[in-house]
mmCIF file of C-alpha atoms in Angstrom:
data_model
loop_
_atom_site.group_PDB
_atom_site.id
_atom_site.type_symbol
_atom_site.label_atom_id
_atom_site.label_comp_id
_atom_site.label_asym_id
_atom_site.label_seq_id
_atom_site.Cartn_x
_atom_site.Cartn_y
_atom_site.Cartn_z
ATOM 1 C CA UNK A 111 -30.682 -0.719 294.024
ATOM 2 C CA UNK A 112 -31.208 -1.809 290.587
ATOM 3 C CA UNK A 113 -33.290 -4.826 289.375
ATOM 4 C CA UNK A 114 -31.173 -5.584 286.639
ATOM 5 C CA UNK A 115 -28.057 -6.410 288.588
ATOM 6 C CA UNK A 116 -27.127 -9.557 289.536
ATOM 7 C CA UNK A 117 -24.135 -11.322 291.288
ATOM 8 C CA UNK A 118 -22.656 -11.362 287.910
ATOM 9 C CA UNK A 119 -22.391 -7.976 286.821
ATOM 10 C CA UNK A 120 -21.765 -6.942 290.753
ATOM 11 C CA UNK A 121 -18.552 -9.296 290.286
ATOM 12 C CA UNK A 122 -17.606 -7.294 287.148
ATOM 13 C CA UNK A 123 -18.315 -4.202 288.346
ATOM 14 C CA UNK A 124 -15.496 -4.924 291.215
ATOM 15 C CA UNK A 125 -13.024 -5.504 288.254
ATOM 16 C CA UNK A 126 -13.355 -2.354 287.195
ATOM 17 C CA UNK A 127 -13.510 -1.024 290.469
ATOM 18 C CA UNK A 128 -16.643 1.138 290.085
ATOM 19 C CA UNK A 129 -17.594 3.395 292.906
ATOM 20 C CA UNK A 130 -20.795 4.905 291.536
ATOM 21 C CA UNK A 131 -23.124 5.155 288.638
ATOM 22 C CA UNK A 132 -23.047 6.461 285.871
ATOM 23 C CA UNK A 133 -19.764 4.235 285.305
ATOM 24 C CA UNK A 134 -18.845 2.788 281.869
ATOM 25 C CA UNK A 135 -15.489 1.596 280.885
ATOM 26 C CA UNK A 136 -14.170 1.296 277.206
ATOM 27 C CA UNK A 137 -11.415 -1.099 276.265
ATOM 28 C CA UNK A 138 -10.543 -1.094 280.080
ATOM 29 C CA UNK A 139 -10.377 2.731 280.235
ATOM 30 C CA UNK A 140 -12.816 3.467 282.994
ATOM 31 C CA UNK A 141 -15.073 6.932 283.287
ATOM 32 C CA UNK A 142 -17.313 7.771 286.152
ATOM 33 C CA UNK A 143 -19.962 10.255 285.518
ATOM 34 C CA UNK A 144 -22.551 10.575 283.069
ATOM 35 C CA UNK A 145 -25.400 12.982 283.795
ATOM 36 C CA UNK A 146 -29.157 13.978 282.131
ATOM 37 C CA UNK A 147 -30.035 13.594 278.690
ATOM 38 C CA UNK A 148 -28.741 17.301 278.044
ATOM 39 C CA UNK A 149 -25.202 15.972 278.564
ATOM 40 C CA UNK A 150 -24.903 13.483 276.096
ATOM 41 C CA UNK A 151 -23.668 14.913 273.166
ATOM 42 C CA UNK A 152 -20.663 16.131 275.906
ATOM 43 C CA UNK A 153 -20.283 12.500 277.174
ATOM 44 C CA UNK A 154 -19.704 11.210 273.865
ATOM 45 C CA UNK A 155 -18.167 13.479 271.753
ATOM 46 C CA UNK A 156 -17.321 15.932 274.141
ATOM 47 C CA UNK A 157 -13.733 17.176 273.708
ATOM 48 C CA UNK A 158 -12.558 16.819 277.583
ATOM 49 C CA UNK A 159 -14.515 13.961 278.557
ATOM 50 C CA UNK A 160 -15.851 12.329 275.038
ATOM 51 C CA UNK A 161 -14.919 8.898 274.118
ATOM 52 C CA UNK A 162 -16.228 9.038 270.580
ATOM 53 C CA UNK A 163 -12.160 9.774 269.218
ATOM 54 C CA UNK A 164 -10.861 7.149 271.873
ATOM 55 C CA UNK A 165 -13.487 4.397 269.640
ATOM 56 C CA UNK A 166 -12.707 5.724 265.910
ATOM 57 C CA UNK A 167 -8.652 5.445 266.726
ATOM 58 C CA UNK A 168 -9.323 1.826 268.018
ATOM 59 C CA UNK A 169 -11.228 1.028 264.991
ATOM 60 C CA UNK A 170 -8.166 2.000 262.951
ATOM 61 C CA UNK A 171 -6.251 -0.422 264.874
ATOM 62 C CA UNK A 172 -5.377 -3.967 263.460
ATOM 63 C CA UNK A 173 -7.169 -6.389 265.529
ATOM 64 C CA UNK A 174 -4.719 -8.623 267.619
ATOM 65 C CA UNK A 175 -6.416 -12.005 267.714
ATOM 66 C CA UNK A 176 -9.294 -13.648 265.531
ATOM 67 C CA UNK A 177 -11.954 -15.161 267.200
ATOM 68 C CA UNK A 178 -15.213 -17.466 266.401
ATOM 69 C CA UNK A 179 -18.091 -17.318 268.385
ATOM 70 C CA UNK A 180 -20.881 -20.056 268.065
ATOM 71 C CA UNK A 181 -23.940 -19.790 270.085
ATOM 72 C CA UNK A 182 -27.525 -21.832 270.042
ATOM 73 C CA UNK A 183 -30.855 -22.024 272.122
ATOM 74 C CA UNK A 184 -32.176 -24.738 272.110
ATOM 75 C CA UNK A 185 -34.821 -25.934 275.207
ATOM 76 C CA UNK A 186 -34.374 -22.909 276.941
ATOM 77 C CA UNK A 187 -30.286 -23.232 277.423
ATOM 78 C CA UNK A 188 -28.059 -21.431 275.470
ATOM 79 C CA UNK A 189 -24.790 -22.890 274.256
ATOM 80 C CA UNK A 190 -21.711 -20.531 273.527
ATOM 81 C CA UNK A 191 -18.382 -21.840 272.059
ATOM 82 C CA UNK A 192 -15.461 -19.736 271.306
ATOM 83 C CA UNK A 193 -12.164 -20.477 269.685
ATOM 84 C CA UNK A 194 -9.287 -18.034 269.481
ATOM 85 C CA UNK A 195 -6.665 -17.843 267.787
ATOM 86 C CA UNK A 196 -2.993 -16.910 269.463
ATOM 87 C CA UNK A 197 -2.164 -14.074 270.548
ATOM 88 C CA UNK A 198 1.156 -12.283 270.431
ATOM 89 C CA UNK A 199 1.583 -11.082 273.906
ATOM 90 C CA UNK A 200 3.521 -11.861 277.193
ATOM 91 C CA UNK A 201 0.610 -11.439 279.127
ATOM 92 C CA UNK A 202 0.093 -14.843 281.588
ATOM 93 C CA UNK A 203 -3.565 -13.185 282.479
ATOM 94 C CA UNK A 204 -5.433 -13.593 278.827
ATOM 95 C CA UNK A 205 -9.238 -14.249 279.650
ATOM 96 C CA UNK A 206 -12.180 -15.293 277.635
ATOM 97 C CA UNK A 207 -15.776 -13.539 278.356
ATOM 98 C CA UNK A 208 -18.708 -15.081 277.630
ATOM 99 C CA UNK A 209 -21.857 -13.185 278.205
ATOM 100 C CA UNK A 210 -25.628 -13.637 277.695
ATOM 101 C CA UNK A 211 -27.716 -10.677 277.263
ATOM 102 C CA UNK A 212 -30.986 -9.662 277.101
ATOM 103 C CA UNK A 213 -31.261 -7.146 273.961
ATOM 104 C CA UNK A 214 -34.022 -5.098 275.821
ATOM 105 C CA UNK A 215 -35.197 -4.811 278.932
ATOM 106 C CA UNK A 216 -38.331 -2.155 279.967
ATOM 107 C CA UNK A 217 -37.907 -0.532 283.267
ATOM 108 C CA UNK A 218 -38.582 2.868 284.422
ATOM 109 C CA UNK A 219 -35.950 3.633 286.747
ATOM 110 C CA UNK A 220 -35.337 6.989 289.192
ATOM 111 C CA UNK A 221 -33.689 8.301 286.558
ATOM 112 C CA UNK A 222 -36.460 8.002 283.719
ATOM 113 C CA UNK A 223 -34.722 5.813 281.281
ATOM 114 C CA UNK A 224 -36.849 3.020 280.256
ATOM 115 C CA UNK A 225 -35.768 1.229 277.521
ATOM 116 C CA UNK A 226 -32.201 -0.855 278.654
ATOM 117 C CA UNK A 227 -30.122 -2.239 275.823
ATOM 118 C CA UNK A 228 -28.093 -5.320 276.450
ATOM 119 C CA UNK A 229 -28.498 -6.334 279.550
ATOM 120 C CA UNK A 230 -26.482 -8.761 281.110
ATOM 121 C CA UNK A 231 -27.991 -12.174 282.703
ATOM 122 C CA UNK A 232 -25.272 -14.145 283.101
ATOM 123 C CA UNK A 233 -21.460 -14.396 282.567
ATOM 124 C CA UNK A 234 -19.706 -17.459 282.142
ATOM 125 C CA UNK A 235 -16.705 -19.049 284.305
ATOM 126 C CA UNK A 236 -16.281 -19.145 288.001
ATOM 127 C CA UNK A 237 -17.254 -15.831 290.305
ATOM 128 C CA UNK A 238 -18.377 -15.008 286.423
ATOM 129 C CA UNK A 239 -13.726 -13.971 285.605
ATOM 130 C CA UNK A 240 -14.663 -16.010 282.645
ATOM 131 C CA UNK A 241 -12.130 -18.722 281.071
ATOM 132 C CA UNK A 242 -7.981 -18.458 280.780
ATOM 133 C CA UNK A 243 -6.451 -18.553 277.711
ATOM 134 C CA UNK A 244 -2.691 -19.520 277.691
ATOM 135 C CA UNK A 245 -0.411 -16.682 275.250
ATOM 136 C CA UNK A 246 0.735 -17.714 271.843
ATOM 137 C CA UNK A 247 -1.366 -20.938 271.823
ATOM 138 C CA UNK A 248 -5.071 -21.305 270.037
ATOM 139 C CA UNK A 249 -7.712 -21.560 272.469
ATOM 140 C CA UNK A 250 -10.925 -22.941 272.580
ATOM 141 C CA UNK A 251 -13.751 -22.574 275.693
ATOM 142 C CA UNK A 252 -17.382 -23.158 276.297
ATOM 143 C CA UNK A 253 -20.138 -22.848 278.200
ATOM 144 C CA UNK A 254 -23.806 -22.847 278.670
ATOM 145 C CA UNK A 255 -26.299 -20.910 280.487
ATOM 146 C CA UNK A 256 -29.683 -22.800 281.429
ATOM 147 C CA UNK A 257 -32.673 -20.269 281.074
ATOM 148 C CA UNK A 258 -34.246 -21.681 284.545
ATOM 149 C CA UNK A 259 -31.261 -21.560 286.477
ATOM 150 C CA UNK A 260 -29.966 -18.256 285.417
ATOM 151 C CA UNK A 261 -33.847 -16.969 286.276
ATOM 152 C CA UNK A 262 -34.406 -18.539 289.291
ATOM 153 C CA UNK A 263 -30.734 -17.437 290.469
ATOM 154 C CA UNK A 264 -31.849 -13.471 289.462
ATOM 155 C CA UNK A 265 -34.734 -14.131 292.046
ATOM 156 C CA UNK A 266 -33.007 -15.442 294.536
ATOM 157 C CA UNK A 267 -30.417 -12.419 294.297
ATOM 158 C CA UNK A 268 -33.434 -9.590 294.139
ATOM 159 C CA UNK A 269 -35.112 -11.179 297.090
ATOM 160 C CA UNK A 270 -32.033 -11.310 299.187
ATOM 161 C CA UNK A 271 -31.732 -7.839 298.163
ATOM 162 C CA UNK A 272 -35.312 -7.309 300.053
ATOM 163 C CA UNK A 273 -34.988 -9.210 302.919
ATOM 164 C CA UNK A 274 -32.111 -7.724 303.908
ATOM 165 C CA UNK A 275 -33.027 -4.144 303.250
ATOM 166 C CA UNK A 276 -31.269 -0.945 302.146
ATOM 167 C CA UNK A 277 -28.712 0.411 304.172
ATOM 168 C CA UNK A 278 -30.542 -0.795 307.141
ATOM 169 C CA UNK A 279 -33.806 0.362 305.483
ATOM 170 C CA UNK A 280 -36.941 -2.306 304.828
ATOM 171 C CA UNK A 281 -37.029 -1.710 301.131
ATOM 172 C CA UNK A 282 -39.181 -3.213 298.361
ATOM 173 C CA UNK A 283 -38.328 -3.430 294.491
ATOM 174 C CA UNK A 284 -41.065 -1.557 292.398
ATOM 175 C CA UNK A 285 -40.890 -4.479 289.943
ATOM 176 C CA UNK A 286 -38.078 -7.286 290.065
ATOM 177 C CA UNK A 287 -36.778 -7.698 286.486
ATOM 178 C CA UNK A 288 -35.870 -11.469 286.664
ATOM 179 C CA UNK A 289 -38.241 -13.023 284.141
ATOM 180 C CA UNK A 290 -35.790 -13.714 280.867
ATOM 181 C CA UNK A 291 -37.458 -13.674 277.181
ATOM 182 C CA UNK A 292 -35.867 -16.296 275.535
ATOM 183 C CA UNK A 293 -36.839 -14.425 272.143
ATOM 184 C CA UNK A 294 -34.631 -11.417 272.726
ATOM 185 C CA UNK A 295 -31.526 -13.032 273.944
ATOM 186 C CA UNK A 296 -27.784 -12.045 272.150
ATOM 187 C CA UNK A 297 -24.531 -13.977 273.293
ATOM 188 C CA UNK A 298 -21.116 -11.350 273.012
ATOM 189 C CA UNK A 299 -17.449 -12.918 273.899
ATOM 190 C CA UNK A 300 -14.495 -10.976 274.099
ATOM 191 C CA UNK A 301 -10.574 -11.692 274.881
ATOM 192 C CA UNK A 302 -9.138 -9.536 277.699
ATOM 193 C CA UNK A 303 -6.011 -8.635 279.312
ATOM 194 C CA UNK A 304 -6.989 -9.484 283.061
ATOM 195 C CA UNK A 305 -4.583 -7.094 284.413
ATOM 196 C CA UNK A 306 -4.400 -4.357 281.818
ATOM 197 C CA UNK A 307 -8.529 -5.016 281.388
ATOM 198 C CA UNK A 308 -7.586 -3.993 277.493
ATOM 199 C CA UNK A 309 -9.882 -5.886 274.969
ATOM 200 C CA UNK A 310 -8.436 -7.590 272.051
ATOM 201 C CA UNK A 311 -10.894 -8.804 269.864
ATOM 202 C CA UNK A 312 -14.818 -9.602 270.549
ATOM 203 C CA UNK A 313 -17.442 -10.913 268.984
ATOM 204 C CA UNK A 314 -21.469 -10.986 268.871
ATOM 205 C CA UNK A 315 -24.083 -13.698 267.921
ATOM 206 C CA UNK A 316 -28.181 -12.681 267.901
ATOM 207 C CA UNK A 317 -29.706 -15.670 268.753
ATOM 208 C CA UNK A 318 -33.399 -13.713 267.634
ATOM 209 C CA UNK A 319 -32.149 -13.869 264.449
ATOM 210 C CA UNK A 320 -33.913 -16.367 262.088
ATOM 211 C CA UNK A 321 -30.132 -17.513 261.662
ATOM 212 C CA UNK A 322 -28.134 -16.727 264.564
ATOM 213 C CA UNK A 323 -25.166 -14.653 262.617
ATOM 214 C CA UNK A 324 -21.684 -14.073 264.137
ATOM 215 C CA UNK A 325 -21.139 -10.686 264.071
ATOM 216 C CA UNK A 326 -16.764 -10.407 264.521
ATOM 217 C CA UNK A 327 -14.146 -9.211 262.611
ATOM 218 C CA UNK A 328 -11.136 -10.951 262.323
ATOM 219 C CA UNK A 329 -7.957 -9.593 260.821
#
């Protein structure tokens, strides 16, 4: 049990089918396993398993859309606004993701790790599959995520977890990781094949930035 799941992340984690952790999938290319911090260096770089080549040889690849992410906070809700533009493909299951994160979270989980980058809170759409985006068209989508909602709903989710046990065990959370700081919050969006789960662009705003700056690159 982790307290930095949600119903959000479990509904993306079902996309990519994960069975077990450590899972982490690249540009749709999924990899189970992971290990202690002596297997790293292997994980990333590793020649059998290492998906440090896989990243370099994408980042030689022209980009196949351009898209503009906008994002604001403003009385605890965040804003997020994305417009793409078409994409040469035949593809009829183009998606737009819209996800809030938490740049840091502190826990000290079984494993030792205690410092969590980007964390996911929320993701935007329906069941959290995000917004379609019609082939060969420009596309525009946007959402917001209200601070108190998307808390109280990580509550609600970590209690359940509680009442209900684990694997018919009472069980108790150590600490319950729902409490959001509104200063370390970052909004990413990415366009995705929904059936290939291959990523064609993304893009990254910091809204703890004294000017929130769109991190992208569009070619």
């Amino acid at each position: 049990p982790d307290p930095m799941t949600n119903p959000d992340t479990q509904a993306r984690a079902k996309f990519y089918e994960v069975g077990g952790v450590p899972t982490f999938a690249i540009d749709g290319k999924t990899t189970v396993g992971g290990g202690g911090r002596e297997n790293t260096k292997d994980v990333y770089e590793g020649s059998r398993r290492g998906f440090k080549q896989d990243i370099e040889k994408d980042l030689q690849s022209p980009a196949e859309t351009g898209i503009r992410l906008t994002a604001t906070l403003s009385n605890d809700v965040v804003k997020a606004a994305v417009a793409a533009d078409p994409v040469e493909t035949e593809s009829k299951d183009l998606r737009v993701q819209i996800l809030l994160l938490e740049k840091q979270v502190v826990y000290s989980g079984e494993n030792g790790v205690r410092f969590h980058p980007m964390v996911v809170r929320a993701i935007g759409g329906q069941d959290a599959a995000g917004f379609p985006l019609q082939a060969k068209t420009s596309g525009f989508v946007e959402t917001a995520f209200d601070l108190a909602k998307v808390t109280a709903a990580l509550k609600t989710h970590l209690d359940d977890y509680e009442a209900k046990g684990h694997r018919g065990e009472p069980f108790k959370f150590v600490e319950k990781k729902y409490q959001i700081d509104s200063s370390n919050l970052a909004v990413a969006a990415f366009v995705q094949d929904g059936k290939t789960k291959h990523v064609l662009q993304a893009a990254y705003v910091d809204l703890g930035a004294r000017s929130p700056r769109l991190v992208t690159e569009n070619r």
